[in-house]
Short mmCIF file of C-alpha atoms in Angstrom, two decimals:
data_model
loop_
_atom_site.label_atom_id
_atom_site.label_comp_id
_atom_site.label_asym_id
_atom_site.label_seq_id
_atom_site.Cartn_x
_atom_site.Cartn_y
_atom_site.Cartn_z
CA MET G 1139 96.22 99.98 89.96
CA PRO G 1140 92.49 98.73 90.85
CA GLY G 1141 90.43 98.73 93.90
CA ILE G 1142 88.90 95.49 94.40
CA ALA G 1143 85.79 94.72 96.76
CA ILE G 1144 85.20 91.02 96.99
CA VAL G 1145 81.85 89.43 98.53
CA GLY G 1146 79.82 87.12 99.10
CA VAL G 1147 77.16 85.84 96.72
CA GLN G 1148 74.54 83.89 98.76
CA TRP G 1149 74.50 83.33 102.67
CA GLY G 1150 78.72 83.64 103.35
CA ASP G 1151 80.72 80.82 103.42
CA GLU G 1152 81.21 81.03 100.06
CA GLY G 1153 84.90 80.72 100.23
CA LYS G 1154 85.80 84.44 100.32
CA GLY G 1155 89.05 83.86 102.43
CA LYS G 1156 90.39 81.42 99.59
CA ALA G 1157 89.23 84.09 96.54
CA THR G 1158 91.07 87.57 98.55
CA ASP G 1159 94.41 84.40 99.04
CA LEU G 1160 94.19 84.00 95.82
CA LEU G 1161 94.76 87.78 95.05
CA ALA G 1162 96.80 88.36 97.67
CA SER G 1163 100.16 87.92 96.63
CA ARG G 1164 99.76 90.62 94.05
CA THR G 1165 98.07 93.01 96.89
CA ASP G 1166 99.53 95.91 98.94
CA TYR G 1167 96.18 95.78 101.50
CA VAL G 1168 93.22 93.53 102.26
CA VAL G 1169 90.64 95.63 103.75
CA LYS G 1170 87.81 94.13 106.21
CA PHE G 1171 84.86 96.57 105.28
CA ASN G 1172 82.31 95.53 107.96
CA GLY G 1173 81.43 92.35 110.11
CA GLY G 1174 82.82 91.30 112.88
CA ASN G 1175 84.26 88.08 114.46
CA ASN G 1176 81.19 86.33 113.62
CA ALA G 1177 82.35 85.35 110.55
CA GLY G 1178 84.63 82.96 109.76
CA HIS G 1179 87.29 82.93 107.06
CA THR G 1180 89.16 79.88 106.24
CA VAL G 1181 92.38 79.45 104.27
CA VAL G 1182 94.49 76.46 103.39
CA ILE G 1183 98.20 76.76 103.00
CA GLY G 1184 100.50 73.93 102.48
CA ASP G 1185 99.30 71.27 105.20
CA GLU G 1186 98.34 74.60 108.01
CA LYS G 1187 94.44 75.39 107.97
CA TYR G 1188 94.16 79.44 109.27
CA ALA G 1189 90.15 79.71 110.47
CA LEU G 1190 89.96 83.95 110.32
CA HIS G 1191 86.75 85.09 112.14
CA LEU G 1192 87.60 89.16 112.86
CA LEU G 1193 91.13 89.20 111.03
CA PRO G 1194 91.28 90.13 106.93
CA SER G 1195 93.18 87.01 105.07
CA GLY G 1196 95.29 88.77 103.99
CA ILE G 1197 96.84 88.75 107.12
CA LEU G 1198 98.74 85.64 105.80
CA THR G 1199 100.66 86.73 102.88
CA PRO G 1200 104.09 88.29 103.57
CA GLY G 1201 104.07 91.95 102.35
CA VAL G 1202 100.78 92.62 102.24
CA ILE G 1203 99.33 95.03 105.24
CA PRO G 1204 95.47 94.31 106.90
CA VAL G 1205 93.87 96.47 107.53
CA ILE G 1206 90.27 96.62 110.08
CA GLY G 1207 87.66 99.69 108.16
CA ASN G 1208 85.42 101.51 110.03
CA GLY G 1209 82.51 99.85 109.01
CA VAL G 1210 83.60 97.03 110.98
CA VAL G 1211 82.93 95.99 115.15
CA VAL G 1212 85.75 95.10 117.03
CA ASP G 1213 85.82 92.20 119.64
CA LEU G 1214 89.38 92.82 121.25
CA GLU G 1215 89.58 90.57 122.99
CA VAL G 1216 89.16 87.79 120.08
CA LEU G 1217 91.54 90.38 118.45
CA PHE G 1218 94.31 89.76 120.29
CA GLU G 1219 93.64 85.88 120.57
CA GLU G 1220 93.57 85.80 117.10
CA LEU G 1221 96.43 87.49 117.27
CA THR G 1222 98.62 85.74 119.49
CA ALA G 1223 97.26 82.42 117.69
CA LEU G 1224 98.68 83.59 114.31
CA GLN G 1225 102.42 84.72 115.97
CA SER G 1226 102.69 81.41 117.71
CA ARG G 1227 102.90 79.64 114.25
CA GLY G 1228 105.24 82.09 112.95
CA VAL G 1229 102.81 84.52 111.32
CA ASP G 1230 103.96 87.67 111.21
CA THR G 1231 101.26 90.55 112.10
CA SER G 1232 102.55 93.57 112.92
CA LYS G 1233 102.09 95.49 109.98
CA LEU G 1234 98.30 95.79 110.55
CA ARG G 1235 96.26 98.61 111.34
CA ILE G 1236 93.20 99.59 112.79
CA SER G 1237 90.59 102.43 112.45
CA ALA G 1238 90.35 104.96 114.73
CA ASN G 1239 86.41 104.65 113.47
CA ALA G 1240 85.77 101.48 114.32
CA HIS G 1241 83.33 100.89 116.94
CA ILE G 1242 83.91 98.57 119.80
CA ILE G 1243 82.26 95.20 120.89
CA THR G 1244 81.40 95.30 124.95
CA ASN G 1245 80.75 92.70 126.99
CA TYR G 1246 77.30 94.18 127.75
CA HIS G 1247 76.65 93.77 124.01
CA ARG G 1248 77.16 89.42 124.02
CA THR G 1249 74.90 89.08 127.09
CA LEU G 1250 72.19 91.15 124.90
CA ASP G 1251 72.67 89.50 122.32
CA LYS G 1252 72.40 86.25 124.12
CA VAL G 1253 69.77 86.71 126.26
CA THR G 1254 67.35 88.35 123.62
CA GLU G 1255 67.93 85.70 121.30
CA ARG G 1256 66.50 83.93 124.69
CA PHE G 1257 64.26 85.38 124.64
CA LEU G 1258 62.99 85.68 121.29
CA GLY G 1259 62.53 82.07 121.51
CA LYS G 1260 61.01 80.41 118.49
CA ARG G 1261 60.71 84.06 116.49
CA SER G 1262 65.15 84.44 117.13
CA ILE G 1263 66.81 85.23 114.10
CA GLY G 1264 69.52 83.03 114.56
CA THR G 1265 73.16 84.99 115.65
CA THR G 1266 76.35 83.72 116.48
CA GLY G 1267 75.59 85.55 120.59
CA ARG G 1268 78.97 87.29 119.67
CA GLY G 1269 77.76 91.11 120.65
CA ILE G 1270 77.56 92.12 116.73
CA GLY G 1271 73.88 93.21 116.82
CA PRO G 1272 73.92 94.94 120.00
CA ALA G 1273 77.05 96.84 119.13
CA TYR G 1274 75.42 98.10 115.46
CA ALA G 1275 72.61 98.30 116.86
CA ASP G 1276 74.23 101.32 119.97
CA LYS G 1277 76.18 102.78 116.52
CA VAL G 1278 72.82 103.65 115.04
CA ASN G 1279 71.97 105.02 118.79
CA ARG G 1280 74.53 107.02 119.17
CA LEU G 1281 75.70 105.48 122.28
CA GLY G 1282 78.68 103.37 120.39
CA ILE G 1283 82.57 103.13 122.11
CA ARG G 1284 84.02 103.78 119.38
CA VAL G 1285 88.30 102.68 119.15
CA GLN G 1286 89.82 105.65 119.40
CA ASP G 1287 87.28 106.40 122.72
CA LEU G 1288 89.95 103.99 124.63
CA PHE G 1289 93.20 106.34 124.77
CA ASP G 1290 90.92 108.61 126.65
CA GLU G 1291 89.41 107.32 130.31
CA SER G 1292 87.34 110.12 131.02
CA ILE G 1293 85.78 110.21 127.65
CA LEU G 1294 85.71 106.43 127.73
CA ARG G 1295 83.78 106.47 131.28
CA GLN G 1296 81.52 108.76 130.06
CA LYS G 1297 79.90 106.63 127.16
CA ILE G 1298 79.95 103.23 128.81
CA GLU G 1299 78.52 105.19 132.06
CA GLY G 1300 75.89 106.33 128.57
CA ALA G 1301 75.04 103.01 127.84
CA LEU G 1302 74.88 101.21 130.77
CA GLU G 1303 71.67 103.23 131.52
CA ALA G 1304 69.68 102.23 129.85
CA LYS G 1305 71.12 98.71 129.16
CA ASN G 1306 70.81 97.91 133.11
CA HIS G 1307 66.98 98.73 132.86
CA MET G 1308 66.06 96.27 130.54
CA LEU G 1309 68.61 93.50 131.65
CA THR G 1310 67.82 93.12 135.28
CA LYS G 1311 63.63 94.96 134.17
CA VAL G 1312 62.82 93.02 131.71
CA TYR G 1313 65.61 89.50 131.65
CA ASN G 1314 66.05 89.45 135.68
CA ARG G 1315 70.06 89.38 134.65
CA ARG G 1316 72.04 91.71 137.53
CA ALA G 1317 73.10 94.94 136.66
CA ILE G 1318 76.59 95.61 134.52
CA THR G 1319 79.42 97.99 136.26
CA CYS G 1320 81.02 100.76 134.41
CA ASP G 1321 84.50 99.28 135.78
CA GLU G 1322 84.11 96.24 134.98
CA ILE G 1323 83.70 96.97 131.18
CA PHE G 1324 86.70 99.74 131.59
CA ASP G 1325 88.81 97.90 133.30
CA ASP G 1326 88.42 95.15 130.62
CA LEU G 1327 88.87 97.39 127.81
CA GLN G 1328 91.92 98.71 129.48
CA GLN G 1329 94.09 96.48 129.65
CA TYR G 1330 93.99 95.74 125.19
CA VAL G 1331 95.32 100.10 125.24
CA ASP G 1332 99.00 99.85 124.94
CA GLN G 1333 98.57 97.14 122.71
CA LEU G 1334 96.25 98.31 120.68
CA ARG G 1335 98.16 102.31 120.46
CA PRO G 1336 100.49 100.95 117.27
CA MET G 1337 97.97 99.12 115.54
CA VAL G 1338 95.25 102.38 115.29
CA GLY G 1339 95.40 105.54 112.78
CA ASP G 1340 93.31 107.33 110.10
CA THR G 1341 93.00 104.72 107.63
CA SER G 1342 90.45 106.37 105.24
CA LEU G 1343 93.70 108.30 104.48
CA GLU G 1344 96.24 105.76 104.33
CA LEU G 1345 93.99 103.50 101.94
CA HIS G 1346 93.05 106.37 99.53
CA ASP G 1347 96.71 107.37 99.26
CA ALA G 1348 97.82 103.87 98.62
CA LEU G 1349 95.45 104.25 95.88
CA GLU G 1350 96.43 107.49 94.59
CA GLU G 1351 99.82 106.35 94.74
CA GLY G 1352 99.33 102.79 92.75
CA LYS G 1353 98.97 100.26 94.99
CA ASN G 1354 96.50 97.42 94.84
CA VAL G 1355 93.98 97.21 97.16
CA VAL G 1356 91.11 94.40 98.05
CA PHE G 1357 88.69 95.38 99.99
CA GLU G 1358 87.16 91.92 102.06
CA ALA G 1359 83.55 91.64 103.08
CA GLY G 1360 82.43 89.52 106.43
CA GLN G 1361 79.04 88.17 105.49
CA ALA G 1362 77.21 87.62 102.21
CA MET G 1363 74.23 89.42 99.69
CA MET G 1364 71.98 87.81 101.15
CA LEU G 1365 72.65 89.17 104.87
CA ASP G 1366 72.93 92.94 103.91
CA ILE G 1367 70.82 94.55 106.56
CA ASP G 1368 68.58 96.09 103.68
CA TYR G 1369 68.99 93.80 100.38
CA GLY G 1370 69.02 90.72 102.70
CA THR G 1371 66.53 87.87 103.47
CA TYR G 1372 64.96 90.86 106.46
CA PRO G 1373 65.14 89.92 108.98
CA PHE G 1374 67.09 86.72 109.38
CA VAL G 1375 70.35 89.28 108.25
CA THR G 1376 73.54 91.09 109.71
CA SER G 1377 73.58 93.91 111.12
CA SER G 1378 76.00 95.73 108.80
CA THR G 1379 76.09 95.97 105.06
CA THR G 1380 77.27 92.87 103.34
CA THR G 1381 77.58 94.43 99.28
CA SER G 1382 80.61 96.77 97.48
CA ALA G 1383 78.94 99.73 98.77
CA GLY G 1384 79.55 98.72 101.61
CA ALA G 1385 83.27 98.41 100.85
CA ALA G 1386 83.37 102.34 100.47
CA ALA G 1387 81.13 103.56 103.56
CA GLY G 1388 83.34 101.21 105.93
CA SER G 1389 86.88 102.01 105.38
CA GLY G 1390 86.53 105.46 104.12
CA ILE G 1391 87.14 105.09 100.52
CA ALA G 1392 84.84 107.09 97.30
CA PRO G 1393 83.19 104.72 95.51
CA SER G 1394 84.87 105.69 92.78
CA LYS G 1395 88.28 103.96 93.81
CA ILE G 1396 86.95 100.59 92.87
CA ASP G 1397 87.94 99.00 89.77
CA ARG G 1398 86.67 95.67 90.03
CA VAL G 1399 83.84 93.92 92.29
CA VAL G 1400 83.74 89.79 92.46
CA GLY G 1401 81.47 88.21 93.41
CA ILE G 1402 82.62 84.62 95.65
CA VAL G 1403 79.50 81.20 94.37
CA LYS G 1404 79.41 77.85 95.82
CA ALA G 1405 78.77 75.26 93.29
CA TYR G 1406 76.45 74.58 96.06
CA THR G 1407 73.94 76.57 98.45
CA THR G 1408 74.31 76.65 102.47
CA ARG G 1409 73.53 78.61 105.17
CA VAL G 1410 73.43 78.68 108.69
CA GLY G 1411 70.40 80.26 111.01
CA SER G 1412 66.68 80.92 110.48
CA GLY G 1413 65.72 82.34 107.14
CA PRO G 1414 64.01 81.68 103.83
CA PHE G 1415 65.91 79.49 101.45
CA PRO G 1416 64.25 77.93 98.70
CA THR G 1417 66.70 75.13 97.49
CA GLU G 1418 67.19 73.83 101.30
CA LEU G 1419 67.21 69.71 101.01
CA HIS G 1420 66.26 67.69 103.79
CA ASP G 1421 67.16 64.47 102.52
CA GLU G 1422 70.06 62.42 101.66
CA TRP G 1423 71.94 64.81 98.84
CA GLY G 1424 71.77 67.92 101.97
CA ASP G 1425 73.42 65.80 104.14
CA LEU G 1426 76.08 64.39 101.40
CA LEU G 1427 76.54 68.27 100.15
CA ARG G 1428 77.09 69.03 104.00
CA SER G 1429 79.51 65.13 104.24
CA ASN G 1430 81.30 65.87 101.25
CA GLY G 1431 81.10 69.92 101.35
CA PHE G 1432 82.04 69.60 105.19
CA GLU G 1433 79.63 72.33 105.64
CA PHE G 1434 80.29 73.23 109.18
CA GLY G 1435 80.75 76.70 110.86
CA THR G 1436 84.18 78.38 111.13
CA THR G 1437 82.64 80.84 114.05
CA THR G 1438 80.23 78.12 115.53
CA GLY G 1439 80.91 74.65 114.40
CA ARG G 1440 76.62 74.65 113.42
CA PRO G 1441 75.53 71.95 110.83
CA ARG G 1442 74.87 74.51 107.69
CA ARG G 1443 71.48 74.03 106.18
CA THR G 1444 72.36 73.22 102.57
CA GLY G 1445 71.12 73.22 98.83
CA TRP G 1446 71.34 73.34 95.35
CA ASN G 1447 72.84 76.34 93.66
CA ASP G 1448 70.25 78.72 93.01
CA THR G 1449 71.17 81.47 90.00
CA VAL G 1450 67.72 83.79 91.12
CA ILE G 1451 69.75 84.72 94.14
CA THR G 1452 72.81 84.83 91.66
CA ARG G 1453 71.59 87.29 89.29
CA TYR G 1454 70.63 89.51 92.27
CA ALA G 1455 72.77 89.66 93.96
CA SER G 1456 74.70 90.84 90.47
CA ARG G 1457 72.70 93.49 89.85
CA VAL G 1458 72.71 94.67 93.34
CA ASN G 1459 76.62 94.61 93.90
CA GLY G 1460 77.35 95.51 90.02
CA LEU G 1461 79.92 92.26 89.75
CA THR G 1462 82.17 92.21 87.15
CA ASP G 1463 84.03 88.98 88.14
CA ILE G 1464 83.05 85.52 89.54
CA VAL G 1465 84.69 82.75 91.99
CA LEU G 1466 83.12 80.12 91.67
CA THR G 1467 84.22 78.04 94.02
CA LYS G 1468 83.55 73.82 95.99
CA LEU G 1469 82.78 72.98 92.23
CA ASP G 1470 84.66 69.31 93.71
CA VAL G 1471 82.34 68.27 95.78
CA LEU G 1472 79.62 67.72 93.66
CA THR G 1473 81.70 64.93 92.15
CA GLY G 1474 80.18 61.76 92.05
CA ILE G 1475 76.09 63.01 91.74
CA GLU G 1476 74.15 61.55 88.95
CA ARG G 1477 71.88 64.74 87.93
CA ILE G 1478 72.62 68.05 89.53
CA PRO G 1479 69.53 70.75 89.93
CA VAL G 1480 69.72 74.01 89.73
CA CYS G 1481 67.24 76.96 90.68
CA VAL G 1482 66.75 79.26 87.56
CA ALA G 1483 63.76 80.73 89.07
CA TYR G 1484 60.93 80.66 91.75
CA ASP G 1485 57.64 79.29 91.59
CA VAL G 1486 55.27 81.21 94.46
CA ASP G 1487 52.05 80.21 94.38
CA GLY G 1488 51.48 79.60 91.28
CA GLU G 1489 53.88 82.33 89.71
CA ARG G 1490 56.72 81.98 88.23
CA PHE G 1491 59.17 84.45 89.42
CA ASP G 1492 63.03 84.87 87.79
CA GLU G 1493 63.99 87.66 89.70
CA MET G 1494 64.05 88.23 93.10
CA PRO G 1495 60.21 88.74 94.47
CA LEU G 1496 58.94 91.59 96.17
CA SER G 1497 57.98 91.10 99.60
CA GLN G 1498 59.16 88.57 102.67
CA SER G 1499 56.02 86.92 101.79
CA ASP G 1500 56.60 86.30 98.52
CA TYR G 1501 59.53 84.87 99.38
CA HIS G 1502 59.04 82.64 102.54
CA HIS G 1503 56.92 81.09 99.83
CA ALA G 1504 58.97 80.67 97.16
CA LYS G 1505 59.52 77.23 96.19
CA PRO G 1506 62.06 76.26 93.27
CA ILE G 1507 61.97 75.94 89.72
CA TYR G 1508 64.48 73.53 88.64
CA GLU G 1509 67.18 72.43 85.51
CA GLU G 1510 69.43 69.27 85.70
CA LEU G 1511 73.01 68.97 84.27
CA PRO G 1512 74.55 65.52 84.09
CA GLY G 1513 76.81 65.62 86.46
CA TRP G 1514 80.50 64.20 86.30
CA SER G 1515 82.25 60.65 88.31
CA GLU G 1516 86.46 61.90 87.76
CA ASP G 1517 88.26 62.95 90.14
CA ILE G 1518 88.68 66.97 89.95
CA THR G 1519 90.89 68.42 92.73
CA GLY G 1520 94.04 68.51 90.21
CA ALA G 1521 92.82 70.81 87.21
CA ARG G 1522 94.06 73.64 87.31
CA GLU G 1523 93.13 74.17 83.07
CA PHE G 1524 89.41 74.52 82.30
CA ALA G 1525 90.11 72.19 79.77
CA ASP G 1526 91.42 69.81 82.31
CA LEU G 1527 87.28 70.23 83.84
CA PRO G 1528 85.23 66.75 82.76
CA VAL G 1529 82.82 67.65 80.17
CA ASN G 1530 80.19 67.61 82.36
CA ALA G 1531 82.05 69.61 84.55
CA GLN G 1532 82.36 72.38 81.55
CA ALA G 1533 78.63 72.02 81.25
CA TYR G 1534 77.89 73.32 84.12
CA VAL G 1535 80.29 75.56 85.33
CA ARG G 1536 78.80 77.50 81.95
CA PHE G 1537 75.26 77.03 82.10
CA LEU G 1538 75.99 78.96 85.91
CA GLU G 1539 77.88 80.93 83.98
CA GLU G 1540 74.60 82.01 81.43
CA TYR G 1541 72.17 82.18 84.18
CA SER G 1542 74.26 84.30 87.09
CA GLY G 1543 74.21 87.51 85.41
CA SER G 1544 78.14 87.63 85.79
CA ARG G 1545 81.59 85.53 83.91
CA ILE G 1546 83.07 82.92 86.18
CA SER G 1547 86.71 84.06 86.76
CA ALA G 1548 87.89 81.57 88.96
CA ILE G 1549 87.16 77.65 89.73
CA GLY G 1550 87.46 76.64 93.04
CA VAL G 1551 88.26 72.76 92.52
CA GLY G 1552 89.59 71.72 96.02
CA ALA G 1553 90.95 72.98 99.74
CA ALA G 1554 94.47 73.28 98.44
CA ARG G 1555 95.76 76.68 98.23
CA ASP G 1556 96.03 75.99 94.51
CA ALA G 1557 93.63 73.98 93.76
CA ILE G 1558 92.35 76.79 91.30
CA ILE G 1559 91.53 77.46 87.77
CA GLN G 1560 91.81 80.76 86.85
CA VAL G 1561 89.94 81.47 83.45
CA HIS G 1562 90.77 85.18 83.66
CA ASP G 1563 93.07 87.46 85.30
CA LEU G 1564 91.19 89.20 88.42
CA ILE G 1565 94.04 91.83 89.03
#
């Protein structure tokens, strides 16, 4: 029985939530292994739309045990707001498990995130301002507060005091903000302790035992490959490991337990925040993709930057992640476009690059080399078999598969939960 990692291949918002939900009916556990509430996954069930930010998508499927792994940074206010909202809509959230080793986002993390972005001005990264980066920075600097610390008041106070010692100097002397007291952070975190306690455990052991027992476990990435702290478009990236390697480190299971790696690729490309984006469109085509695809951030509401599909980054992600399968999403958004460009390589100062350029400087100067494919006008939202697609839509999918380095095993053709074509079984 497999451990399956689901990763985003572009800059996020590819539809990982839909793919996770597709697998969830045959899955015992769904694990979020990185990130925090800086990314949103939207899942449509019937007439109901669910926007998840911190919780694993599997929480919407009865019988699935959702897990927040040790690689996640947890904003407790957001966690309980999401749980309350789901409970009010009749969703059972009682099975949620949270790693005792996951780190906590505090108010000072959120404050530092926002003031730092403003201070950077035109050099800002384009963060969501939700404290993700500062929380991960504290984790690496060994100043972080973990979930387990909330259950020992003495340790919790010591850790808050240690973290605030340097941060208050920065807030008051660099950013001209007021100092934050230990008591206000302590009191804020303590209000969640009783609710949190039953959810917390050794999730690494629980997942190991589940895999040993032959149960299916899906590992769900937050963000995507091109936002990875090591392999993304640094420094315009997130602060965690978004690749399949992060699934093991961020959940506490052995890499050998991951049997399949599913990459999620949008039929075109989008990005939120600053940073290079070779296929970005600043014309009516970009507006059309944004409008037809409803490309506005689930978490922030910000309009997404839009562009044509980029097979260079898909090949890159296929190699780094070891993709075994691709789920292609939002193919229906391209309906009605007469000629559809696809980026197959880059031009950097007259030199052709079929793979990712080595340096950040080269990538900033990369211009897409396109091949154009004929489009289709037929409505494809009702297609449930590959043969149901128009001939040109089939050719578009095959072209992306040929240039992407991995087989396309499923195709999203609409927002509805069942609007998907399964070409190959993912479990």
